[in-house]
CSV table of C-alpha atoms in Angstrom, one decimal:
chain,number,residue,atom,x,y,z
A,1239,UNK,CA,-5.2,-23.0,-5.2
A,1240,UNK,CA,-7.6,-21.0,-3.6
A,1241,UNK,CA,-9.7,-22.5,-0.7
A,1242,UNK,CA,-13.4,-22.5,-1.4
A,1243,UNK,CA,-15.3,-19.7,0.1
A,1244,UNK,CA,-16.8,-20.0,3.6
A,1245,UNK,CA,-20.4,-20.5,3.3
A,1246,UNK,CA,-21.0,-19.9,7.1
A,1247,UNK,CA,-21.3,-16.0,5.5
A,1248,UNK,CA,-24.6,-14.8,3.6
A,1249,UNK,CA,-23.9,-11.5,2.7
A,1250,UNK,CA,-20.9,-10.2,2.4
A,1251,UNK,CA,-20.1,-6.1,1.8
A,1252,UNK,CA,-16.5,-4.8,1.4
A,1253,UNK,CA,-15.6,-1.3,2.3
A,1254,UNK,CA,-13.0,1.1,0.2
A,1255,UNK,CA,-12.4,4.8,1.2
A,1256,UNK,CA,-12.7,5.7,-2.6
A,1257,UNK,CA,-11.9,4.7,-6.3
A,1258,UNK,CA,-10.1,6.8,-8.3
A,1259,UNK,CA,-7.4,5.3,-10.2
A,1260,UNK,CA,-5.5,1.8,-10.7
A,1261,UNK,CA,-3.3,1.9,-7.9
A,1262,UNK,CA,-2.1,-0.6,-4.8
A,1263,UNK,CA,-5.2,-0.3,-2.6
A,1264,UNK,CA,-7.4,-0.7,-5.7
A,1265,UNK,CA,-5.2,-3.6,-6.5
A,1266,UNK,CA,-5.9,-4.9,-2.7
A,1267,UNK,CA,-9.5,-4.6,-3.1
A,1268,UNK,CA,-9.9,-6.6,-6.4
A,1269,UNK,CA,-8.3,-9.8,-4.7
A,1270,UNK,CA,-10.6,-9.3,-1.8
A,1271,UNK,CA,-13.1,-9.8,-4.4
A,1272,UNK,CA,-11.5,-12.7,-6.0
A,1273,UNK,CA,-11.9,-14.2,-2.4
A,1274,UNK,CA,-15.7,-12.7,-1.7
A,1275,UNK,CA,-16.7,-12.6,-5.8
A,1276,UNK,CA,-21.0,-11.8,-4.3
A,1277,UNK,CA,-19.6,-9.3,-2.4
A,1278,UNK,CA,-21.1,-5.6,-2.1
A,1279,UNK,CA,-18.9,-2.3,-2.9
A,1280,UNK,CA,-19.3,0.5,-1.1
A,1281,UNK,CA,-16.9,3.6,-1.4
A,1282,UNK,CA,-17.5,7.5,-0.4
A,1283,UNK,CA,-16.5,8.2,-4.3
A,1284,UNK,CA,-16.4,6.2,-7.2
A,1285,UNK,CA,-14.5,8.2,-10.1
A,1286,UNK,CA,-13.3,5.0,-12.4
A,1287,UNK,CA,-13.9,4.4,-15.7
A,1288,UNK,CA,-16.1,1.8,-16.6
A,1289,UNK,CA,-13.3,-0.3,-18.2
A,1290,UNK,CA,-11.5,0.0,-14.7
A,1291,UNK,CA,-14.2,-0.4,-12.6
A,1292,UNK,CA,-14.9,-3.5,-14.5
A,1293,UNK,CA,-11.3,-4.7,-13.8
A,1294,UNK,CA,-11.0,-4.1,-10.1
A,1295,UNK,CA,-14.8,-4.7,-9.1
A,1296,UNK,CA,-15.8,-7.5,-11.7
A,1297,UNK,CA,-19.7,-7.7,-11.4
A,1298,UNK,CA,-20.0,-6.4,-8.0
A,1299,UNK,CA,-22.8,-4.2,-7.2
A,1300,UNK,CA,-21.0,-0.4,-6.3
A,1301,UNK,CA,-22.8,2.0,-3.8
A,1302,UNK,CA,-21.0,5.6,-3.3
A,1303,UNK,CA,-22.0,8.4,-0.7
A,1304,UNK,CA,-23.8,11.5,-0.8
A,1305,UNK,CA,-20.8,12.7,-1.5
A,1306,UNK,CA,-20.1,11.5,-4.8
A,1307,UNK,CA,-23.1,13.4,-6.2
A,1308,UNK,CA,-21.5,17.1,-5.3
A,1309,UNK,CA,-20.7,18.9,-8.6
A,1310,UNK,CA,-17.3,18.4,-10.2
A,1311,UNK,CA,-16.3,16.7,-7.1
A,1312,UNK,CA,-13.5,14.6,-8.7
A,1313,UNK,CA,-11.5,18.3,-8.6
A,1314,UNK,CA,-11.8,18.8,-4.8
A,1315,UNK,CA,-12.8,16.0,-3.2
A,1316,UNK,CA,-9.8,15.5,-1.0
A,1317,UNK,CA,-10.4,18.9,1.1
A,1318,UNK,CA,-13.8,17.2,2.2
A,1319,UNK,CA,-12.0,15.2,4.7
A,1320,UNK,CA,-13.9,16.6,7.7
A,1321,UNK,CA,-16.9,15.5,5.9
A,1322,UNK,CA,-15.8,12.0,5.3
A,1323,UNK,CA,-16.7,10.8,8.6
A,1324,UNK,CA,-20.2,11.2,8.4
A,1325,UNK,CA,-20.0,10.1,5.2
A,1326,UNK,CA,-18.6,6.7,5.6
A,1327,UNK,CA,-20.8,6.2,8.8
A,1328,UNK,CA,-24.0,6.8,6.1
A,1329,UNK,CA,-23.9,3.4,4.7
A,1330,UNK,CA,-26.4,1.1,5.9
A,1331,UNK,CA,-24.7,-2.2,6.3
A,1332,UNK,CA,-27.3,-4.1,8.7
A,1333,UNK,CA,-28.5,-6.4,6.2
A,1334,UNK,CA,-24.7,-8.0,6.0
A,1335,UNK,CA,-23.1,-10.6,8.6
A,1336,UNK,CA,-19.8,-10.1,7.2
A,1337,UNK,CA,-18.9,-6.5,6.8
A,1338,UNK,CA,-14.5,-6.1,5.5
A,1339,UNK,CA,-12.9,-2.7,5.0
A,1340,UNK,CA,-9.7,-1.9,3.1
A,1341,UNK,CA,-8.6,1.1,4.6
A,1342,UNK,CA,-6.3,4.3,4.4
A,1343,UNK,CA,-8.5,6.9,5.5
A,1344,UNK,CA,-12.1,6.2,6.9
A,1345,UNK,CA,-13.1,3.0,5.4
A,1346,UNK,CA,-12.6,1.3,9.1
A,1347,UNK,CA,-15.0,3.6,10.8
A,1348,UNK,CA,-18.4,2.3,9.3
A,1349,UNK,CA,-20.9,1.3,11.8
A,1350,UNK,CA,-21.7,-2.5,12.4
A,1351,UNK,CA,-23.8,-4.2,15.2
A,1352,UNK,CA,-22.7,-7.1,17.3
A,1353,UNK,CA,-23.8,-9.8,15.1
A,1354,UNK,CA,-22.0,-8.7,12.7
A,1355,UNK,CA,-18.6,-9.4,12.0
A,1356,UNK,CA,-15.8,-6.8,10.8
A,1357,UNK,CA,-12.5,-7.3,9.0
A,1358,UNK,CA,-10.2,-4.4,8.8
A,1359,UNK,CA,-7.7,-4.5,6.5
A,1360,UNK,CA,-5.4,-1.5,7.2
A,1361,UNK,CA,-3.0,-0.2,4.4
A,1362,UNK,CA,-1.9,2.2,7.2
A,1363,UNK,CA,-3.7,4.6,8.9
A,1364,UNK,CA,-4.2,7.8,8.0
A,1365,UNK,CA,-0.6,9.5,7.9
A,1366,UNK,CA,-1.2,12.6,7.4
A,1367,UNK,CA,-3.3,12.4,10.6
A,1368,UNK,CA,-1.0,10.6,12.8
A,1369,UNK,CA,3.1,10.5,12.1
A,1370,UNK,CA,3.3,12.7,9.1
A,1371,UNK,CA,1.1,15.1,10.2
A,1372,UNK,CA,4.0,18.0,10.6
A,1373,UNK,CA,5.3,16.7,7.3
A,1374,UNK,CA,1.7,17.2,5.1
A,1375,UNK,CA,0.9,20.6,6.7
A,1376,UNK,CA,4.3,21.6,5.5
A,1377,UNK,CA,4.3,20.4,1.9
A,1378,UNK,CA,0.8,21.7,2.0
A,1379,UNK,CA,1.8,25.6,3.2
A,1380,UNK,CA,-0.4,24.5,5.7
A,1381,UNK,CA,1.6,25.2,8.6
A,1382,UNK,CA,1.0,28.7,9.9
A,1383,UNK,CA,-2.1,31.2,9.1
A,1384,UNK,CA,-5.5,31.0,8.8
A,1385,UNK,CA,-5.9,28.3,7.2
A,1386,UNK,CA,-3.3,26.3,8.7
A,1387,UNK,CA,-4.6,26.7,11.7
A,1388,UNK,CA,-8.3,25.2,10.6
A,1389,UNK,CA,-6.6,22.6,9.2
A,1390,UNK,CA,-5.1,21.5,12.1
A,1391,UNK,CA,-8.4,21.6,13.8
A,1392,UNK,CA,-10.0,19.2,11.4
A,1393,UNK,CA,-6.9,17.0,12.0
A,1394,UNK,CA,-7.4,16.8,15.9
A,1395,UNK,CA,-10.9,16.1,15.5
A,1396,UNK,CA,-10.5,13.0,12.7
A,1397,UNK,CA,-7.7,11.8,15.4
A,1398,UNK,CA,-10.8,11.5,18.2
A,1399,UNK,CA,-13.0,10.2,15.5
A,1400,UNK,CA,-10.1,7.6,14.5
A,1401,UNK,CA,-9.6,6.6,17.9
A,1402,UNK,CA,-13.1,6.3,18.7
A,1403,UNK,CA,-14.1,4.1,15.6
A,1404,UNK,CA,-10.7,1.9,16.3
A,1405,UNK,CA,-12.7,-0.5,18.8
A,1406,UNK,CA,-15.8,-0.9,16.4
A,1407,UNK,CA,-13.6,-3.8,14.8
A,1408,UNK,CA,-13.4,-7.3,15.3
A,1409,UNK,CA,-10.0,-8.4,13.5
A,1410,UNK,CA,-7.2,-6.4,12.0
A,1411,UNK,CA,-5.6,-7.5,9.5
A,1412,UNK,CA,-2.1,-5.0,7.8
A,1413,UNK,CA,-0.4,-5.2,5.1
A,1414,UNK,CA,2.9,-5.4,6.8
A,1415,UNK,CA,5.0,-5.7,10.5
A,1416,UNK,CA,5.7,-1.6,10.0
A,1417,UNK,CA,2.2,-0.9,10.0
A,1418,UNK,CA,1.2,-3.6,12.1
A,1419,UNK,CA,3.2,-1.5,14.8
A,1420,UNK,CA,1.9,1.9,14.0
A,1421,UNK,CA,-1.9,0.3,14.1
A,1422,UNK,CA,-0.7,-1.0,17.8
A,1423,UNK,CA,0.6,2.9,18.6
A,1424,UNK,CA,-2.3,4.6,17.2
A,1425,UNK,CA,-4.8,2.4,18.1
A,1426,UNK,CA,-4.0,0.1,20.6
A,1427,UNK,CA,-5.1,-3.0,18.7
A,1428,UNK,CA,-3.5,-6.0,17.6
A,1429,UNK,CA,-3.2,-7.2,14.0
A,1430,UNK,CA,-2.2,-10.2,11.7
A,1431,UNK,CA,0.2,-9.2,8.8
A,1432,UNK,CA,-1.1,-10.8,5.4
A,1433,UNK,CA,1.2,-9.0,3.1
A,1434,UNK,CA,-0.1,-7.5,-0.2
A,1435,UNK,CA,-0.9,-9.4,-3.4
A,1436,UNK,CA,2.1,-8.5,-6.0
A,1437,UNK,CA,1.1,-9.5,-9.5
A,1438,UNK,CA,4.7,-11.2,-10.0
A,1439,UNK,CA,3.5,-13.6,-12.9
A,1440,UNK,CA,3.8,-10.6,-15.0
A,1441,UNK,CA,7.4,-10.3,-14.8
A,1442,UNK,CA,10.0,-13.2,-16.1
A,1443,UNK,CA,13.2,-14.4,-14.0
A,1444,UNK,CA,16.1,-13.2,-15.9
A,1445,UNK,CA,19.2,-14.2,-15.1
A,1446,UNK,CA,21.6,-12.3,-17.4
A,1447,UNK,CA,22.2,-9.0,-16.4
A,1448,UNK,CA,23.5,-5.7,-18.3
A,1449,UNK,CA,25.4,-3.3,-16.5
A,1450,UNK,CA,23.3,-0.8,-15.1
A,1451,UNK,CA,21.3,0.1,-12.3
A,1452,UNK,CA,17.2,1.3,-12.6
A,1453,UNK,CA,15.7,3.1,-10.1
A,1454,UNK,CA,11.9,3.7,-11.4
A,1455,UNK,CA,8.9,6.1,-9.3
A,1456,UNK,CA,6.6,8.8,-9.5
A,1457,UNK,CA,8.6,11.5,-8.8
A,1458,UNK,CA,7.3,12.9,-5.7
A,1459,UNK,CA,9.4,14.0,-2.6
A,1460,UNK,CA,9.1,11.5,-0.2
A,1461,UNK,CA,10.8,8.7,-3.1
A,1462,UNK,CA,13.8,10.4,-3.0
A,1463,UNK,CA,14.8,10.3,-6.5
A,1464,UNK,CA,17.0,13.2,-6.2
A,1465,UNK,CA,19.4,11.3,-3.5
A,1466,UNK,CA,19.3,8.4,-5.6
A,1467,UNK,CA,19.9,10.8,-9.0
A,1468,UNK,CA,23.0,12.6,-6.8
A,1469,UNK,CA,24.4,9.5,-5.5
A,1470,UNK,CA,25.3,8.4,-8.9
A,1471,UNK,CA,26.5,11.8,-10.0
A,1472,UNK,CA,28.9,11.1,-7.9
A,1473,UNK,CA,29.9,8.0,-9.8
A,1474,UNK,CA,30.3,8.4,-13.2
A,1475,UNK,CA,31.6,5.1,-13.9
A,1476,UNK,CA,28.4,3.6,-13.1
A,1477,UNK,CA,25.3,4.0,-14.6
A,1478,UNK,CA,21.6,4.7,-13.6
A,1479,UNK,CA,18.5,4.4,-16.2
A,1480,UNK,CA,15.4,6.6,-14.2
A,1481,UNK,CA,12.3,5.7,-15.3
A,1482,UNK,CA,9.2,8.0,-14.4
A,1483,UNK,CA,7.9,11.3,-13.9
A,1484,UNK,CA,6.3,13.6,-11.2
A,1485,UNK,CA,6.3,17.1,-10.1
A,1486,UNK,CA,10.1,16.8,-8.9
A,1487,UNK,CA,11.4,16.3,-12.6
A,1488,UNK,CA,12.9,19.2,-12.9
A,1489,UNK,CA,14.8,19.1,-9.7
A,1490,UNK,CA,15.8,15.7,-11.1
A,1491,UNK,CA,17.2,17.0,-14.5
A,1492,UNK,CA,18.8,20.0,-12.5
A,1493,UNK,CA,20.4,17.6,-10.1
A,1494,UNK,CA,21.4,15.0,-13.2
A,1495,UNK,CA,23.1,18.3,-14.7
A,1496,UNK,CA,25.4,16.4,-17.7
A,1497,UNK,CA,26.1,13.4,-16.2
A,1498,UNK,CA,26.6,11.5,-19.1
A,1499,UNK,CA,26.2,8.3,-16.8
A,1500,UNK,CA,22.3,9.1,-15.8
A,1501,UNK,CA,19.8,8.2,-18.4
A,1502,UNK,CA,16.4,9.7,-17.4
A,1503,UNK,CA,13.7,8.1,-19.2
A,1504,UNK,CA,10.6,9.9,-18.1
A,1505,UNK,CA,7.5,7.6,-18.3
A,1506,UNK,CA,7.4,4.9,-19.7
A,1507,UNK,CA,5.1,1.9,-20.7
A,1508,UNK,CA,4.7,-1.2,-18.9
A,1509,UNK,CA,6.5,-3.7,-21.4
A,1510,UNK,CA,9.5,-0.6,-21.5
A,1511,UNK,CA,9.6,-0.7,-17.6
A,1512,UNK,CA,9.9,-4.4,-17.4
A,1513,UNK,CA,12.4,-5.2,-19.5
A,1514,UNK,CA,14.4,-2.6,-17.8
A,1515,UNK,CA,13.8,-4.3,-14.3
A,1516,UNK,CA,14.4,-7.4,-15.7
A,1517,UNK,CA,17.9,-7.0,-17.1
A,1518,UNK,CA,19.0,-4.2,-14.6
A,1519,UNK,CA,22.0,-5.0,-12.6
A,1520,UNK,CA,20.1,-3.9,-9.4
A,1521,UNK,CA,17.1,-1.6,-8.6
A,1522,UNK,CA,17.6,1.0,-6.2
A,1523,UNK,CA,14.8,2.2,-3.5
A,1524,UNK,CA,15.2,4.9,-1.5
A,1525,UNK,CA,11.6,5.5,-0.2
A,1526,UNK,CA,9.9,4.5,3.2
A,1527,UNK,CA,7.2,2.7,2.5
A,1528,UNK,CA,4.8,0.6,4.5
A,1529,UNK,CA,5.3,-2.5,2.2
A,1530,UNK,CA,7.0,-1.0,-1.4
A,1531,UNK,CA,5.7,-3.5,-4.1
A,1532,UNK,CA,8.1,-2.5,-6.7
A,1533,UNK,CA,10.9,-3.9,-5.0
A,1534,UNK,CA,9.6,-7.3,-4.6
A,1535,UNK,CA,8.5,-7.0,-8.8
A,1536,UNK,CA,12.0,-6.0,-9.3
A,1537,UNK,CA,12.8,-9.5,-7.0
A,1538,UNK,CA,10.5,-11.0,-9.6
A,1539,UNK,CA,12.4,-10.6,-12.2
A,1540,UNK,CA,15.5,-12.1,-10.3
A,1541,UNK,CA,16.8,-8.2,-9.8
A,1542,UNK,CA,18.3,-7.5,-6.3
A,1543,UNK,CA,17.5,-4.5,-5.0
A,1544,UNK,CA,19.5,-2.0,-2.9
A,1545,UNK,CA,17.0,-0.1,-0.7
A,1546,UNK,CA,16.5,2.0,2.4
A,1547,UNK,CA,16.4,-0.1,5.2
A,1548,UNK,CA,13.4,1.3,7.1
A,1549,UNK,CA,9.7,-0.1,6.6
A,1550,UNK,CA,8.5,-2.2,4.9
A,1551,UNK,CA,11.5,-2.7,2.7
A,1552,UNK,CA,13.4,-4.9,5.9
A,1553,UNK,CA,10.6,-7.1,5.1
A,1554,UNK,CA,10.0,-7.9,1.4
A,1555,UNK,CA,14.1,-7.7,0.8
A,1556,UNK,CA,16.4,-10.4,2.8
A,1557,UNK,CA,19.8,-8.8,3.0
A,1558,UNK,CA,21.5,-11.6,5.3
A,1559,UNK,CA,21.6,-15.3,5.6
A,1560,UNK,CA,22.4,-18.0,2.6
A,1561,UNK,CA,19.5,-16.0,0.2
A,1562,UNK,CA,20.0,-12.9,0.2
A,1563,UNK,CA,18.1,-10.8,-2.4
A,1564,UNK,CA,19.9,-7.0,-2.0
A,1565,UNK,CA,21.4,-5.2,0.3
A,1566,UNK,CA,20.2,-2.3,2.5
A,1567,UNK,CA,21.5,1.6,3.1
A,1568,UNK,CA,20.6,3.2,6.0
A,1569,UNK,CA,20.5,7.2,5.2
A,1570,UNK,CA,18.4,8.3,2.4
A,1571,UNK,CA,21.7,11.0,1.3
A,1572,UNK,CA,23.8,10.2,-1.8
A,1573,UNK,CA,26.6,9.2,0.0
A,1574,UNK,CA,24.7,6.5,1.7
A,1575,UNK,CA,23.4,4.9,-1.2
A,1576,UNK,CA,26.7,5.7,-3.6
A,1577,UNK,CA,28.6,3.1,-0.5
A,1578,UNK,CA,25.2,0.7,-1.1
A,1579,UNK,CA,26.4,0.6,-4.3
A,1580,UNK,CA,29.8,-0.2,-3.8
A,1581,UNK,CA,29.1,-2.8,-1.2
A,1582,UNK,CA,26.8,-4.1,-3.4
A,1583,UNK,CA,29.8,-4.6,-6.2
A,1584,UNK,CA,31.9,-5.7,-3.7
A,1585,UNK,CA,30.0,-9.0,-2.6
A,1586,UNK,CA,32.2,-12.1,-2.5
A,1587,UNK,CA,29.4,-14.2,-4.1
A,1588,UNK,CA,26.8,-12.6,-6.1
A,1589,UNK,CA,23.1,-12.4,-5.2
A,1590,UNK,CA,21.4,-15.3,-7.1
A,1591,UNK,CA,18.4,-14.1,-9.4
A,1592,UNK,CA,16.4,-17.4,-8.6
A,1593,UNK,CA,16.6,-16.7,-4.7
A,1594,UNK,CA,15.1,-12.8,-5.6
A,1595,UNK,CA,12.3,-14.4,-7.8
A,1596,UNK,CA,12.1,-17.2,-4.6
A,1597,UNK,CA,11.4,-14.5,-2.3
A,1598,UNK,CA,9.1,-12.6,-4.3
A,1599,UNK,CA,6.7,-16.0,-4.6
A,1600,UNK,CA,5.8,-15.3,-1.3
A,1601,UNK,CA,4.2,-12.0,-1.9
A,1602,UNK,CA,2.3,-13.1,-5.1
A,1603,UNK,CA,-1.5,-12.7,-5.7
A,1604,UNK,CA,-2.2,-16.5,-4.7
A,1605,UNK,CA,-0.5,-16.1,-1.3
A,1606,UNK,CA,-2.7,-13.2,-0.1
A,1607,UNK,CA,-6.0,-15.3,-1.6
A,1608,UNK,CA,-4.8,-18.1,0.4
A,1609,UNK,CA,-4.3,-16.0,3.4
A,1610,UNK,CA,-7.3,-14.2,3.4
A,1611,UNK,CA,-9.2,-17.2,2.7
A,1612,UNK,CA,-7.7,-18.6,5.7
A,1613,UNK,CA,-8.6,-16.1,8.1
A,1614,UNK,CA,-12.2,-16.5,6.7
A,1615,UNK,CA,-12.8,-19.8,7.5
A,1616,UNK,CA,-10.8,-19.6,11.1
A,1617,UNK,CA,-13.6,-16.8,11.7
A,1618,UNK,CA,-16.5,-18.7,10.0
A,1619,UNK,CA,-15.8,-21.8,12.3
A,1620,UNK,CA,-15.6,-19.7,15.5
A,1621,UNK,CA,-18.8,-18.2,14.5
A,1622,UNK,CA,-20.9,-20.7,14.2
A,1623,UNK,CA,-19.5,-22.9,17.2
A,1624,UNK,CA,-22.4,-23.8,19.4
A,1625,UNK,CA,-22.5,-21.5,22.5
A,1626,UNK,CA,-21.9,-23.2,25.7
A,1627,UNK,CA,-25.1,-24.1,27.7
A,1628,UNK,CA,-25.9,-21.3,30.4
A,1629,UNK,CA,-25.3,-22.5,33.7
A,1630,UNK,CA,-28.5,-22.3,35.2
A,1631,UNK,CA,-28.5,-20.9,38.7
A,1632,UNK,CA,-29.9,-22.7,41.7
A,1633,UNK,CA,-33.3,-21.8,42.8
């Protein structure tokens, strides 16, 4: 069970770069709240319904930036990321002693004083500014011209800004050892890792299994659906169900071709998604992610998983010792996963389901609560410790 909030905190405001869907950081920011329920919101836009503002904020009083009142902003907002500096440094956050922001982009950078103390908790920082920057300006067609050339600009100068703001906080807290490492590169800071809160109770341990494999994602580029689509064309014996869709379907399809062994699914529900994951052979990752909480619902549902063993994944997924709960490949081409596959197959002793859904309890909602909570009251006690008496020099 949760620990009972600190009370050495007054007021209490918590930071998010923006709301505009459901997704993992949202997720993230409404167990923060759990912990901090009279906490204050404040985000550069707020774009959510009111049925899913209600369901990631609660009751929490929401304050957005200047920014948020442009017209039709929801379509471009993302090209005003020179402007989101500023932006986030407009909030007036004097009247809080305990200031904590979840953040991807700018959320880190808002301005406190020295009584004040600030939690960051870092879903990564901004990729497309740091590592991946080669990688965006290229999927963008951002990379030569004009235009490219601006862009790159803005980049170097949210870098400085990035840097600068790095120092203004007190703790660091990341959502996994991968970023924890990029935060020490980029920023020169230390961090604690409290990994982020999977919803597992929504998913059942199952531990019969049918005999396929699932692979399931928004079809975007860096998931590399297409390897894991092409590794199984070149098994036909075995079959793959693909569950979602993305801008990269039709490269899927073309790459599925008639392989009567690939299902593709496109998107599906939920309930359809889960009992898929839960009576799947295995699930197969092939993306690099900073944490990856799909793999650990698979886990949930007592599924190993077969994944790329880079990021986050070497973390959530044990692939050695007496527990292991998948195995790992370590090339994101078809032929690297279709031998994943086969060594998967091959095991002398199967992968247990109730050591997958075992790991995955470590990873669940209640964890991070109790984590967080933690770190609160460890900072609420130093706080308030008495200062030592000033040593009065001799006259």
């Amino acid at each position: 069970m949760t620990q009972p909030i600190p009370h050495g905190f007054k007021k209490i405001a918590v930071i998010h770069d923006w709301m505009q869907t459901v997704g993992g950081a949202e997720k993230v920011l409404a167990q923060v709240l759990q912990v901090v329920p009279d906490a204050d919101v404040y985000t550069l836009f707020d774009f959510m319904s009111d049925a899913q503002r209600q369901h990631i904020v609660g009751n929490s009083k929401v304050t957005t930036s200047y920014l948020n009142r442009l017209p039709k902003v929801v379509k471009y907002y993302r090209k005003l990321l020179p402007l989101f500096p500023a932006a986030i440094e407009s909030f007036d956050l004097s009247a809080y002693d305990l200031v904590i922001s979840c953040s991807y982009s700018v959320a880190k950078g808002v301005i406190t004083g020295p009584d004040q103390l600030h939690i960051s908790y870092v879903h990564s920082p901004a990729r497309y500014a740091w590592d991946l920057t080669h990688q965006y300006l290229k999927q963008s067609k951002l990379d030569k011209g004009l235009l490219g050339f601006i862009t790159r600009n803005s980049l170097s100068k949210f870098r400085i800004w990035d840097c600068r703001t790095a120092n203004s906080v007190d703790r660091y807290l990341c959502n996994s050892d991968f970023v924890r490492r990029r935060i020490q590169k980029f920023y020169r800071r230390d961090s604690d890792i409290v990994y982020p809160p999977v919803n597992i109770n929504k998913f059942s341990l199952h531990l019969e299994k049918d005999d396929f494999y699932l692979t399931a994602s928004r079809m975007v580029p860096y998931k590399r659906i297409d390897a894991i689509v092409a590794a199984f064309a070149l098994m036909p014996e075995k079959r793959l169900i693909v569950i979602g869709d993305g801008p990269e379907m039709q490269k899927i399809k073309d790459i599925a071709g008639k392989s009567s062994n690939i299902t593709l699914l496109g998107y599906q529900e939920d309930s359809v998604l889960q009992d898929h994951m839960r009576r799947a052979k295995a699930f197969v990752f092939a993306a690099e992610e900073d944490f990856g909480i799909v793999p650990v619902e698979a886990q949930a549902c007592g599924t190993p998983v077969i994944a790329y063993g880079v990021g986050g994944a070497l973390e959530n997924v044990v692939a050695s010792g007496d527990k292991p709960t998948g195995v790992f490949f370590a090339e994101q081409t078809p032929t690297a996963i279709a031998e994943a596959v086969r060594a998967f197959e091959s095991r002398t002793t199967p992968i247990d389901p109730a050591h997958c859904r075992q790991n995955a309890e470590y990873f669940s909602e209640e964890a991070f609560r109790n984590r967080l909570t933690a770190i609160l009251v460890e900072e609420s006690s130093h706080r308030h410790k008495s200062p030592s008496p000033r040593t009065q020099s001799a006259a």
